[in-house]
Amino acid sequence: MLAGLAALCLTGCGSQIEFTWAMERVPKNLDPQLAWESPELIAVTNLYSGLFRLDETGEPVPDCAESYTVSDDGLTYTFTLKEGLGYTENRGNASDYKLTAADFVFALRRVYRAETRSPYTDIYAAIKNSAEVLSGAMDETALGVSAPDERTVVIQLDQPDPQLLYKLALPGAMPCNEAFFESTEGAYGLTRSATLANGSFYVYNWNDNGLFLRRPAGGDAVTALRLVINATGQSADSSGSSASAVQTLWGEALVKEGGATAALSEALTAEGLDSIPYTATTWVLLFNCGDETLAQPLIRQALTASALSAPVELPEGFAAADGLIPPAVTVQGENYREAAGSIRPSFGSASDLCREGLAALGVSRFENITLLAPEGDGYLQLAQSVNQQWQKELGAYSAYFPVKQLSLEDLNARVASGDYQIALLPLSLTSDSAAQLLGETAGLAAWNDSGWQNQLAALFADGTHTAADAAALERGLLESACAAPLWFQTKALLVQPGVEGLVFRPFGPVLDVTGASIPQ
């Protein structure tokens, strides 16, 4: 029956040509200036159109922009909008709100309103006066974004940013109509009626089971995007068996049995399905620098040195990490990891470092340290391999740490709130930015170094930075031993055969079906 459903949905359910993506949760917010995690990123990418959109090769191509010019000094971009742009309200109802250049200006001003708490402030840091507007030192009207007329958007920069067009394809720069935003009275993007889309899709329904988007029929184009909770009823929770086995079921079986048109999988290939492998995840040990014991750098160095030498039987798709930044990341068009090379700190004898660190704290052994890890036998085995190495090398100092397993959602919440000591977890990127992962890692580890933070801020603002610039910051972060990168993880997007024009970005990850079709 499920196989029959797959065939039915691939050829169109009724008058709809459906594309189903199964998620672990339903999107919570459809505000593009706030979208940062995969469910929200996928939703807003398909609901909205920015000045640019990323194509199948990851290159920015004009979307709402008809044309653009760049000044000789690279500091002023002028965009001319296409004619006839507009919005669609929920259920496809026509909207009285007009889409103009002012909506792109308001969107970026919202990013730099402190109360918005947008995750995109660093992404657009090269925009003129962005730091001053965010801090409140300048009014938002001083931000280097303006609309001389209804079809012209001008963006001024403090310094050149060759990646600006790519960044303008991200959700943070998608338009927001100020009048509609104010009419929602603080509920913008939180309900179907408080969402105003300008992309090819609109919100048809949104409930606890999923988010359902539609658009008018057009040839073989996908007309219905279903973002749903795992439709086969299989759990993504890997607590009952090995992590790899459950993810294989969650990915391969989900697509083959008709629960999804595409799904992520730790199995890198599957018979009868198209596969797109990607490596955008780094498994790290995070040390909470706010903890009384782990605030001592020598202790963190000892634990890092020992963990990096642990013999581990790695599951499929895992490989030893030669740095924090995973191989999917690029800088100025070149692969960052290849350009930067291996950045693995070498601290010397773990035992000597531990003894000196504990002595500096006035103690002789560890007490009350817990290692947090994701649920699942496979993940428990990884955590235990590290723990056993600590016991082997540092057992003389009572390095016997209990392992507490949590759901990945709870683990991420504990780490984000600082309620942990040591955590083993996967860090995945939501944008093609080495600086983003460096900043997030330092923040999660509560590592505060003003000099390093200033250099990171400069890196965000400098759109011309090189892989060597980012590598210097990566080296500084890892030498602090606030985080120990252990393994890179390669996953795969498995897709039903016959899907054309699907745009997949590993950062998030994000699926864009705007140009997707399923020939009938």
Coordinates of C-alpha atoms in Angstrom, one line a residue:
M1 CA 0.0 0.0 0.0
L2 CA 2.8 2.4 0.9
A3 CA 4.6 1.6 -2.3
G4 CA 1.4 2.4 -4.2
L5 CA 1.2 5.7 -2.4
A6 CA 4.8 6.5 -3.5
A7 CA 3.8 5.9 -7.2
L8 CA 0.6 7.9 -6.7
C9 CA 2.4 10.9 -5.2
L10 CA 5.2 10.8 -7.7
T11 CA 2.7 11.0 -10.6
G12 CA 0.5 13.6 -8.8
C13 CA -2.2 13.2 -6.2
G14 CA -5.3 14.3 -7.8
S15 CA -4.6 17.6 -9.6
Q16 CA -1.5 18.2 -7.5
I17 CA 2.1 17.1 -8.2
E18 CA 3.4 16.6 -4.6
F19 CA 6.8 16.7 -3.1
T20 CA 6.9 15.4 0.5
W21 CA 9.8 16.1 2.9
A22 CA 9.6 14.4 6.3
M23 CA 11.0 16.2 9.3
E24 CA 11.4 15.6 13.0
R25 CA 9.3 18.7 13.8
V26 CA 7.0 21.1 12.1
P27 CA 8.3 24.7 11.4
K28 CA 7.5 27.0 14.3
N29 CA 7.9 30.4 12.6
L30 CA 7.6 31.6 9.0
D31 CA 9.4 34.9 9.6
P32 CA 12.4 34.9 7.2
Q33 CA 14.4 37.3 9.3
L34 CA 14.4 34.7 12.1
A35 CA 14.5 31.5 10.1
W36 CA 17.7 29.6 11.0
E37 CA 17.0 25.9 11.6
S38 CA 16.3 23.5 8.8
P39 CA 12.4 23.3 9.1
E40 CA 12.1 27.0 9.0
L41 CA 14.8 27.5 6.4
I42 CA 13.1 25.1 4.0
A43 CA 9.7 26.7 4.6
V44 CA 10.7 30.3 4.0
T45 CA 13.0 29.5 1.1
N46 CA 10.0 28.1 -0.8
L47 CA 7.5 30.8 0.4
Y48 CA 9.6 33.9 -0.3
S49 CA 11.7 35.3 -3.1
G50 CA 14.7 37.5 -2.4
L51 CA 16.6 39.7 -4.8
F52 CA 18.5 36.6 -5.7
R53 CA 18.0 32.8 -5.5
L54 CA 20.6 30.1 -5.4
D55 CA 20.6 27.7 -8.4
E56 CA 21.5 24.0 -8.5
T57 CA 25.2 24.8 -8.5
G58 CA 24.9 27.1 -5.5
E59 CA 25.4 30.2 -7.6
P60 CA 23.2 33.3 -7.0
V61 CA 20.9 34.2 -9.9
P62 CA 18.4 37.1 -10.1
D63 CA 15.0 36.4 -8.6
C64 CA 13.1 39.6 -7.7
A65 CA 16.0 41.6 -9.2
E66 CA 15.7 42.3 -12.9
S67 CA 19.2 43.8 -13.1
Y68 CA 21.9 45.3 -10.9
T69 CA 25.1 47.4 -11.0
V70 CA 28.1 47.7 -8.8
S71 CA 30.2 50.8 -8.3
D72 CA 33.9 50.7 -9.2
D73 CA 34.9 50.6 -5.5
G74 CA 32.6 47.7 -4.8
L75 CA 30.8 49.6 -2.1
T76 CA 27.4 50.4 -3.7
Y77 CA 25.0 47.9 -5.3
T78 CA 21.9 49.2 -7.1
F79 CA 19.2 46.7 -7.9
T80 CA 16.2 47.2 -10.2
L81 CA 13.2 45.1 -9.4
K82 CA 11.1 43.2 -11.9
E83 CA 7.7 44.6 -12.8
G84 CA 4.6 43.0 -11.5
L85 CA 5.9 41.6 -8.2
G86 CA 3.4 41.0 -5.5
Y87 CA 2.3 39.0 -2.4
T88 CA -0.1 36.0 -1.9
E89 CA -2.0 35.5 1.3
N90 CA -2.8 32.1 2.9
R91 CA -4.8 29.7 0.8
G92 CA -3.7 31.6 -2.3
N93 CA -5.9 34.6 -1.8
A94 CA -4.8 37.7 -3.6
S95 CA -3.3 40.4 -1.4
D96 CA -3.9 44.1 -1.4
Y97 CA -0.4 44.7 -0.1
K98 CA 2.0 45.9 -2.8
L99 CA 5.6 44.7 -3.0
T100 CA 8.0 47.5 -3.5
A101 CA 11.7 48.2 -3.0
A102 CA 10.8 49.6 0.5
D103 CA 10.0 46.0 1.6
F104 CA 13.6 44.9 1.0
V105 CA 14.8 47.9 3.0
F106 CA 12.4 47.2 5.9
A107 CA 13.5 43.6 6.0
L108 CA 17.2 44.4 6.5
R109 CA 16.3 47.1 9.0
R110 CA 14.4 44.5 11.0
V111 CA 17.6 42.3 11.0
Y112 CA 19.4 45.2 12.8
R113 CA 16.7 46.0 15.3
A114 CA 18.0 44.6 18.5
E115 CA 14.6 43.4 19.6
T116 CA 14.3 41.2 16.5
R117 CA 17.3 39.1 17.6
S118 CA 17.9 38.1 14.1
P119 CA 20.6 35.4 13.5
Y120 CA 21.6 37.3 10.3
T121 CA 23.3 40.3 11.8
D122 CA 26.8 38.8 11.2
I123 CA 25.9 37.7 7.7
Y124 CA 25.2 41.2 6.5
A125 CA 27.8 42.9 8.7
A126 CA 29.5 44.6 5.7
I127 CA 26.4 46.8 5.2
K128 CA 27.2 50.4 6.0
N129 CA 26.5 51.4 9.7
S130 CA 25.1 47.9 10.5
A131 CA 27.1 47.6 13.8
E132 CA 26.1 51.1 14.9
V133 CA 22.4 50.5 14.1
L134 CA 22.4 47.2 16.0
S135 CA 24.1 48.8 19.0
G136 CA 21.6 51.7 19.1
A137 CA 24.3 54.2 18.4
M138 CA 22.5 55.2 15.1
D139 CA 18.9 55.2 14.0
E140 CA 17.9 52.4 11.7
T141 CA 17.4 54.9 8.9
A142 CA 21.2 55.2 8.9
L143 CA 21.6 51.6 7.7
G144 CA 23.1 51.5 4.3
V145 CA 19.9 50.3 2.5
S146 CA 17.5 52.6 0.7
A147 CA 14.8 52.7 -1.9
P148 CA 15.0 55.8 -4.1
D149 CA 11.8 54.6 -5.9
E150 CA 9.4 51.6 -5.9
R151 CA 11.6 49.5 -8.1
T152 CA 15.1 50.5 -6.9
V153 CA 17.0 49.1 -4.0
V154 CA 20.4 50.6 -3.1
I155 CA 22.8 48.8 -0.7
Q156 CA 25.9 50.6 0.5
L157 CA 28.8 48.8 2.2
D158 CA 31.5 49.8 4.6
Q159 CA 33.9 47.5 2.8
P160 CA 33.6 45.3 -0.3
D161 CA 31.8 41.9 0.1
P162 CA 32.2 39.7 -3.0
Q163 CA 29.7 37.3 -1.4
L164 CA 26.9 39.8 -1.1
L165 CA 24.8 38.4 -3.9
Y166 CA 25.0 35.0 -2.3
K167 CA 24.0 36.4 1.0
L168 CA 21.0 38.3 -0.6
A169 CA 19.6 34.9 -1.5
L170 CA 19.4 33.9 2.2
P171 CA 16.1 34.4 4.2
G172 CA 17.4 37.4 6.2
A173 CA 17.2 39.6 3.1
M174 CA 13.7 38.4 1.9
P175 CA 11.1 41.2 1.7
C176 CA 8.9 42.2 4.6
N177 CA 6.0 44.6 4.1
E178 CA 6.0 47.1 6.9
A179 CA 2.3 47.7 7.0
F180 CA 1.4 44.0 7.0
F181 CA 4.1 43.4 9.7
E182 CA 2.6 46.1 11.9
S183 CA -0.9 44.7 11.4
T184 CA 0.0 41.3 12.9
E185 CA 0.7 43.0 16.2
G186 CA 3.7 40.8 17.1
A187 CA 2.5 37.6 15.5
Y188 CA 4.3 38.0 12.2
G189 CA 5.0 34.5 10.7
L190 CA 3.5 32.7 13.7
T191 CA 0.2 31.8 12.0
R192 CA -1.2 31.2 8.5
S193 CA -3.0 34.5 8.5
A194 CA 0.0 36.4 9.8
T195 CA 2.2 35.2 6.9
L196 CA 2.5 37.1 3.6
A197 CA 4.5 35.2 0.9
N198 CA 6.0 36.6 -2.3
G199 CA 7.4 33.4 -3.6
S200 CA 5.8 30.9 -6.0
F201 CA 4.2 29.0 -3.1
Y202 CA 1.7 30.1 -0.5
V203 CA 0.6 28.6 2.9
Y204 CA -2.3 26.3 2.3
N205 CA -2.5 24.7 5.7
W206 CA -0.4 24.6 8.9
N207 CA -1.0 22.3 11.9
D208 CA 0.6 19.9 14.2
N209 CA 1.1 17.3 11.4
G210 CA 3.0 19.6 9.1
L211 CA 3.2 22.7 6.9
F212 CA 1.5 22.4 3.5
L213 CA 2.4 24.8 0.7
R214 CA 0.7 25.1 -2.7
R215 CA 1.0 27.0 -6.0
P216 CA -0.9 27.1 -9.3
A217 CA -0.4 24.2 -11.7
G218 CA 2.1 24.6 -14.4
G219 CA 3.2 21.7 -16.6
D220 CA 5.2 19.1 -14.7
A221 CA 6.2 21.6 -11.9
V222 CA 5.7 20.5 -8.3
T223 CA 2.5 22.2 -7.1
A224 CA 2.3 21.0 -3.5
L225 CA 5.2 20.9 -1.0
R226 CA 4.4 18.9 2.1
L227 CA 6.7 19.4 5.1
V228 CA 5.4 16.7 7.5
I229 CA 6.3 14.7 10.5
N230 CA 7.7 11.3 9.5
A231 CA 4.8 9.9 7.5
T232 CA 5.6 6.2 8.0
G233 CA 5.4 6.4 11.7
Q234 CA 9.0 5.3 12.1
S235 CA 10.8 7.2 14.8
A236 CA 13.9 9.3 14.2
D237 CA 14.9 8.6 17.8
S238 CA 17.8 6.2 17.7
S239 CA 17.5 5.0 21.3
G240 CA 16.4 1.5 20.4
S241 CA 19.1 0.4 18.1
S242 CA 22.3 1.7 16.5
A243 CA 22.2 5.2 15.2
S244 CA 23.2 4.1 11.7
A245 CA 20.5 1.5 11.5
V246 CA 17.7 3.8 12.5
Q247 CA 18.8 6.6 10.2
T248 CA 18.9 4.1 7.3
L249 CA 15.3 3.2 8.1
W250 CA 14.4 6.9 8.6
G251 CA 16.0 7.8 5.2
E252 CA 16.0 4.9 2.7
A253 CA 12.8 3.1 3.8
L254 CA 11.0 6.4 4.2
V255 CA 11.5 7.3 0.6
K256 CA 11.1 3.8 -0.8
E257 CA 7.9 3.1 1.1
G258 CA 6.2 6.3 0.1
G259 CA 6.5 8.4 3.2
A260 CA 8.6 11.0 1.4
T261 CA 9.9 12.1 -2.0
A262 CA 13.3 12.8 -0.4
A263 CA 14.9 12.3 3.0
L264 CA 18.2 12.5 4.7
S265 CA 20.1 9.3 5.5
E266 CA 23.3 8.1 7.1
A267 CA 23.3 5.4 4.5
L268 CA 25.2 7.1 1.6
T269 CA 23.6 5.1 -1.2
A270 CA 20.3 3.2 -1.7
E271 CA 19.3 1.0 -4.6
G272 CA 16.8 2.6 -6.9
L273 CA 17.2 6.1 -5.4
D274 CA 19.2 9.1 -6.4
S275 CA 21.8 10.1 -3.8
I276 CA 23.5 13.4 -3.0
P277 CA 26.3 13.0 -0.3
Y278 CA 27.5 16.0 1.7
T279 CA 29.8 16.6 4.7
A280 CA 28.5 19.6 6.7
T281 CA 28.6 18.1 10.2
T282 CA 31.4 18.0 12.8
W283 CA 31.1 15.9 16.0
V284 CA 32.8 17.8 18.8
L285 CA 33.5 17.6 22.5
L286 CA 32.4 20.9 24.0
F287 CA 33.9 22.0 27.3
N288 CA 31.9 24.5 29.3
C289 CA 34.4 27.2 30.1
G290 CA 32.0 28.6 32.7
D291 CA 32.4 25.4 34.8
E292 CA 34.7 25.8 37.8
T293 CA 36.9 22.9 36.8
L294 CA 36.8 23.2 33.0
A295 CA 37.5 26.9 33.2
Q296 CA 41.2 25.8 33.7
P297 CA 42.7 25.7 30.2
L298 CA 45.2 22.9 31.2
I299 CA 42.3 20.7 32.1
R300 CA 40.6 21.2 28.8
Q301 CA 43.9 20.6 27.0
A302 CA 44.4 17.3 28.9
L303 CA 41.0 16.1 28.0
T304 CA 41.3 17.2 24.4
A305 CA 44.8 15.6 24.0
S306 CA 43.5 12.3 25.4
A307 CA 40.2 12.3 23.4
L308 CA 42.0 12.9 20.1
S309 CA 44.1 9.8 20.6
A310 CA 41.1 7.5 21.4
P311 CA 40.8 4.4 19.2
V312 CA 37.3 4.4 17.9
E313 CA 35.4 2.1 15.5
L314 CA 33.6 4.6 13.4
P315 CA 30.2 3.9 11.8
E316 CA 29.6 4.5 8.0
G317 CA 30.0 8.1 7.0
F318 CA 32.2 9.1 9.9
A319 CA 35.9 10.0 9.5
A320 CA 38.5 11.6 11.8
A321 CA 38.2 15.4 11.7
D322 CA 41.2 17.5 10.7
G323 CA 39.7 20.7 12.0
L324 CA 36.4 22.2 13.2
I325 CA 35.1 23.4 9.9
P326 CA 33.7 20.6 7.8
P327 CA 34.6 20.0 4.1
A328 CA 31.4 21.4 2.7
V329 CA 32.5 25.0 3.5
T330 CA 34.0 27.3 0.9
V331 CA 35.8 30.6 1.2
Q332 CA 36.0 32.9 -1.9
G333 CA 35.0 30.0 -4.0
E334 CA 37.6 27.5 -2.9
N335 CA 37.1 24.5 -0.5
Y336 CA 38.1 25.8 2.9
R337 CA 39.3 22.5 4.4
E338 CA 41.6 21.9 1.4
A339 CA 43.0 25.4 1.5
A340 CA 43.4 25.6 5.3
G341 CA 44.8 22.1 5.7
S342 CA 44.7 20.1 8.9
I343 CA 44.3 22.1 12.1
R344 CA 44.5 19.7 15.0
P345 CA 46.1 21.0 18.2
S346 CA 49.0 19.2 19.8
F347 CA 49.2 19.7 23.6
G348 CA 51.7 17.1 24.7
S349 CA 51.2 14.7 27.6
A350 CA 47.6 14.5 28.7
S351 CA 48.6 13.1 32.1
D352 CA 51.1 15.9 32.8
L353 CA 48.6 18.6 31.7
C354 CA 45.9 17.1 33.9
R355 CA 48.2 17.0 36.9
E356 CA 49.3 20.6 36.5
G357 CA 45.7 21.8 35.8
L358 CA 44.3 20.1 38.9
A359 CA 47.1 21.5 41.0
A360 CA 46.4 25.0 39.8
L361 CA 42.8 24.5 41.0
G362 CA 44.1 23.2 44.4
V363 CA 42.6 19.7 43.9
S364 CA 44.1 16.3 43.1
R365 CA 41.2 14.7 41.2
F366 CA 38.0 15.2 39.2
E367 CA 34.7 15.4 40.9
N368 CA 31.1 15.7 39.7
I369 CA 31.8 15.8 36.0
T370 CA 29.2 14.4 33.6
L371 CA 29.5 13.8 29.9
L372 CA 26.3 14.4 27.9
A373 CA 25.6 12.6 24.6
P374 CA 22.7 12.0 22.2
E375 CA 20.4 9.1 22.7
G376 CA 21.1 5.9 20.7
D377 CA 23.4 2.9 21.2
G378 CA 25.6 4.0 18.3
Y379 CA 26.2 7.4 20.0
L380 CA 26.7 5.8 23.3
Q381 CA 29.4 3.7 21.9
L382 CA 31.2 6.8 20.5
A383 CA 30.9 8.5 23.9
Q384 CA 32.2 5.4 25.7
S385 CA 35.2 5.1 23.4
V386 CA 36.3 8.6 24.4
N387 CA 35.4 8.0 28.1
Q388 CA 37.5 4.8 28.1
Q389 CA 40.5 6.7 26.8
W390 CA 40.1 9.2 29.5
Q391 CA 40.0 6.5 32.1
K392 CA 43.0 4.8 30.6
E393 CA 45.2 8.0 30.5
L394 CA 43.7 10.0 33.4
G395 CA 42.3 7.4 35.7
A396 CA 44.8 8.3 38.3
Y397 CA 42.9 11.6 38.6
S398 CA 39.5 10.0 38.9
A399 CA 38.6 10.7 35.3
Y400 CA 35.6 8.4 35.5
F401 CA 32.7 10.5 34.0
P402 CA 29.2 9.1 33.9
V403 CA 27.5 9.4 30.5
K404 CA 24.0 10.9 30.4
Q405 CA 22.1 10.5 27.1
L406 CA 19.5 13.0 26.0
S407 CA 17.4 13.5 22.9
L408 CA 19.3 15.7 20.5
E409 CA 16.7 18.5 21.0
D410 CA 17.2 18.4 24.8
L411 CA 20.9 18.1 24.4
N412 CA 21.1 21.1 22.2
A413 CA 18.9 23.0 24.6
R414 CA 21.1 22.1 27.6
V415 CA 24.2 23.2 25.8
A416 CA 22.6 26.4 24.5
S417 CA 21.6 27.3 28.1
G418 CA 25.0 26.5 29.5
D419 CA 23.6 23.7 31.6
Y420 CA 26.4 21.2 31.0
Q421 CA 30.0 20.4 31.7
I422 CA 31.2 18.2 28.7
A423 CA 29.0 17.4 25.8
L424 CA 29.5 15.2 22.7
L425 CA 27.3 16.5 19.9
P426 CA 27.1 17.2 16.2
L427 CA 27.5 20.8 15.0
S428 CA 26.0 21.5 11.6
L429 CA 26.1 24.7 9.6
T430 CA 23.1 26.7 8.5
S431 CA 25.2 28.8 6.0
D432 CA 28.3 28.4 4.0
S433 CA 30.4 30.4 6.6
A434 CA 33.4 29.3 8.5
A435 CA 33.0 32.3 10.7
Q436 CA 29.5 31.3 11.7
L437 CA 30.6 27.9 13.0
L438 CA 33.6 29.4 14.8
G439 CA 31.4 32.0 16.5
E440 CA 28.7 29.5 17.5
T441 CA 31.2 27.1 18.9
A442 CA 32.9 29.7 21.1
G443 CA 29.5 30.9 22.3
L444 CA 28.3 27.4 23.2
A445 CA 31.5 26.7 25.1
A446 CA 31.2 30.0 26.9
W447 CA 34.8 30.8 25.8
N448 CA 35.4 34.6 26.0
D449 CA 38.5 36.0 24.5
S450 CA 38.0 39.7 23.6
G451 CA 40.9 39.7 21.1
W452 CA 39.7 36.7 19.3
Q453 CA 36.1 38.0 19.3
N454 CA 37.2 41.2 17.8
Q455 CA 39.1 39.4 15.0
L456 CA 36.0 37.2 14.4
A457 CA 33.8 40.3 14.1
A458 CA 36.2 41.8 11.6
L459 CA 36.2 38.5 9.6
F460 CA 32.3 38.7 9.4
A461 CA 32.5 42.3 8.2
D462 CA 35.3 41.7 5.7
G463 CA 33.8 40.0 2.7
T464 CA 37.2 39.7 1.1
H465 CA 38.7 37.5 3.9
T466 CA 40.7 34.4 2.8
A467 CA 40.8 30.8 4.0
A468 CA 44.1 31.7 5.7
D469 CA 42.3 34.5 7.7
A470 CA 39.6 32.0 8.9
A471 CA 42.2 29.3 9.6
A472 CA 44.0 31.6 12.0
L473 CA 40.8 32.0 14.0
E474 CA 40.1 28.3 13.8
R475 CA 43.6 27.6 15.2
G476 CA 43.1 30.1 18.0
L477 CA 39.8 28.6 19.0
L478 CA 41.1 25.0 19.0
E479 CA 44.2 25.9 20.9
S480 CA 42.0 27.3 23.6
A481 CA 40.7 23.7 23.9
C482 CA 37.1 24.9 24.4
A483 CA 36.1 22.4 21.8
A484 CA 37.7 19.2 20.4
P485 CA 36.7 18.3 16.8
L486 CA 36.6 14.5 16.7
W487 CA 34.8 13.4 13.5
F488 CA 33.3 14.7 10.3
Q489 CA 30.0 13.0 9.3
T490 CA 28.9 12.5 5.7
K491 CA 25.2 12.1 5.1
A492 CA 23.2 11.8 2.0
L493 CA 20.0 13.2 0.5
L494 CA 18.1 10.3 -1.0
V495 CA 15.6 11.3 -3.7
Q496 CA 12.9 9.4 -5.7
P497 CA 14.1 9.0 -9.3
G498 CA 12.5 11.4 -11.8
V499 CA 12.7 14.6 -9.7
E500 CA 14.3 17.4 -11.8
G501 CA 15.4 20.9 -10.8
L502 CA 15.6 20.3 -7.1
V503 CA 18.1 22.6 -5.3
F504 CA 19.7 21.2 -2.3
R505 CA 22.0 23.1 0.1
P506 CA 23.8 21.1 2.8
F507 CA 23.7 24.0 5.2
G508 CA 20.6 23.6 7.2
P509 CA 20.0 21.5 5.2
V510 CA 17.7 23.4 2.8
L511 CA 15.6 22.1 -0.1
D512 CA 14.3 24.5 -2.7
V513 CA 11.6 23.1 -5.0
T514 CA 10.7 26.4 -6.7
G515 CA 12.2 25.1 -10.0
A516 CA 11.5 21.4 -9.3
S517 CA 9.4 19.2 -11.6
I518 CA 8.3 15.6 -11.8
P519 CA 7.7 14.7 -15.5
Q520 CA 4.3 12.9 -15.8

